[in-house]
Coordinates of C-alpha atoms in Angstrom, one line a residue:
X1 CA 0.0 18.0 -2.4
X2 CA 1.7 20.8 -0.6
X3 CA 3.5 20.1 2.4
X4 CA 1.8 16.4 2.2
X5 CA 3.4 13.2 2.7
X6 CA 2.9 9.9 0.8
X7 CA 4.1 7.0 2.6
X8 CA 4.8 4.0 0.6
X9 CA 6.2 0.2 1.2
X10 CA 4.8 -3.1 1.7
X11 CA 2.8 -3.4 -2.2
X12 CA 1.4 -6.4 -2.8
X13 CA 1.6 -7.8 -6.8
X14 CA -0.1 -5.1 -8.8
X15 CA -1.1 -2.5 -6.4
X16 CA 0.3 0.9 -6.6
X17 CA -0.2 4.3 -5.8
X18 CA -0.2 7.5 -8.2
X19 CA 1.0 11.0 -7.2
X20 CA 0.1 13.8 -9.3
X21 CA 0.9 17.4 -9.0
X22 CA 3.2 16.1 -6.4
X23 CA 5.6 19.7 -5.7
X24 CA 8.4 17.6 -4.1
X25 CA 9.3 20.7 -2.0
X26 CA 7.6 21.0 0.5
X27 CA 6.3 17.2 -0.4
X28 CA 7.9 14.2 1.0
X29 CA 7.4 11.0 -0.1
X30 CA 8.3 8.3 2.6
X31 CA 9.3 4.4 1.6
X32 CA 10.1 2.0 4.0
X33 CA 13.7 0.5 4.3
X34 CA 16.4 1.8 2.9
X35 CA 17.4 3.4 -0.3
X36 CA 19.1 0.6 -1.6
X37 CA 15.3 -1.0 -1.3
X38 CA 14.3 1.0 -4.5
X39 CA 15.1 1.9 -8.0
X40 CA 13.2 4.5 -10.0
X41 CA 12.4 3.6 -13.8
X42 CA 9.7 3.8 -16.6
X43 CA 6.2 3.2 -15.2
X44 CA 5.8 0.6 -18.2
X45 CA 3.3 0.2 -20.9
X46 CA -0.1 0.2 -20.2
X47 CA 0.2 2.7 -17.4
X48 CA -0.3 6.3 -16.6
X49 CA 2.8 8.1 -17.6
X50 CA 5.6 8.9 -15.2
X51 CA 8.3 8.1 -13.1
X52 CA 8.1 4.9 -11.3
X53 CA 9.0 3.7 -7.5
X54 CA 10.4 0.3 -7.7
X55 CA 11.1 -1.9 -4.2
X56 CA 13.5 -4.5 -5.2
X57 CA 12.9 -7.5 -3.7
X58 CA 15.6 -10.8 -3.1
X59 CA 14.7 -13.8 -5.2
X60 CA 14.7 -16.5 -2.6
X61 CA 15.6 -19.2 -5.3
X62 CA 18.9 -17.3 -7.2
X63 CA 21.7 -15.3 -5.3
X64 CA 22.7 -12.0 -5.9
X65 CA 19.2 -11.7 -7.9
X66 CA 15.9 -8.8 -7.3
X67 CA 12.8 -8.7 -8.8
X68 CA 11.0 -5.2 -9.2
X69 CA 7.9 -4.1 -7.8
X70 CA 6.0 -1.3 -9.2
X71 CA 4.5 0.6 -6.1
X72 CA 3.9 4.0 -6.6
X73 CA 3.7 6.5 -10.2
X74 CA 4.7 10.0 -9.8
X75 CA 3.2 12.6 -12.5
X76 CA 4.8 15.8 -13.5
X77 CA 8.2 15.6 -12.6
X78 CA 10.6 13.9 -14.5
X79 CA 13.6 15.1 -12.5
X80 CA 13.7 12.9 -9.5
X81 CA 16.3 11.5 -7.2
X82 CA 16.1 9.0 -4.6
X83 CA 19.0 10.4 -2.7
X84 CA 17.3 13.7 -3.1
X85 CA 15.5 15.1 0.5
X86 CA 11.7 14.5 -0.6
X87 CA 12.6 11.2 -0.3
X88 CA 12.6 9.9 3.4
X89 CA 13.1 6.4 4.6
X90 CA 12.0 4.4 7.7
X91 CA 12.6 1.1 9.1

């Protein structure tokens, strides 16, 4: 992307995005919320490869319980970070 910026939140039930040849720096990828919004995992089976973007989301019916929402696949770099500064977050 180069000195791009991906903004991602608000997914709906199996919509996502997919970054490839994503260079992280300059690149930013911005989620809305917080970082304690998001996990990063496997993109799961049946998808393209990579690392993906999660938003937790409270279960409205069990306490103390989050469901995970695929919203975004990034391709080509394995080493990421959510703490790390290509990740930005807004309210």
């Amino acid at each position: 992307m180069g000195g791009d910026r991906a903004t991602v939140g608000g997914a709906s039930s199996l919509v996502f995005i997919r970054l490839q040849k994503i260079a992280l720096l300059p690149d930013t990828i911005q989620l809305a919320g917080t970082i304690s919004d998001y996990v990063l995992g496997s993109s799961g089976d049946g998808l393209p490869s990579g690392i993906g973007i999660y938003l937790t989301i409270p279960d409205s019916g069990i306490p103390n319980r989050t469901t995970k929402e695929l919203i975004a696949i990034v391709q080509g770099d394995t080493n990421l970070s959510l703490d790390a500064s290509y990740f930005t977050y807004v309210a």
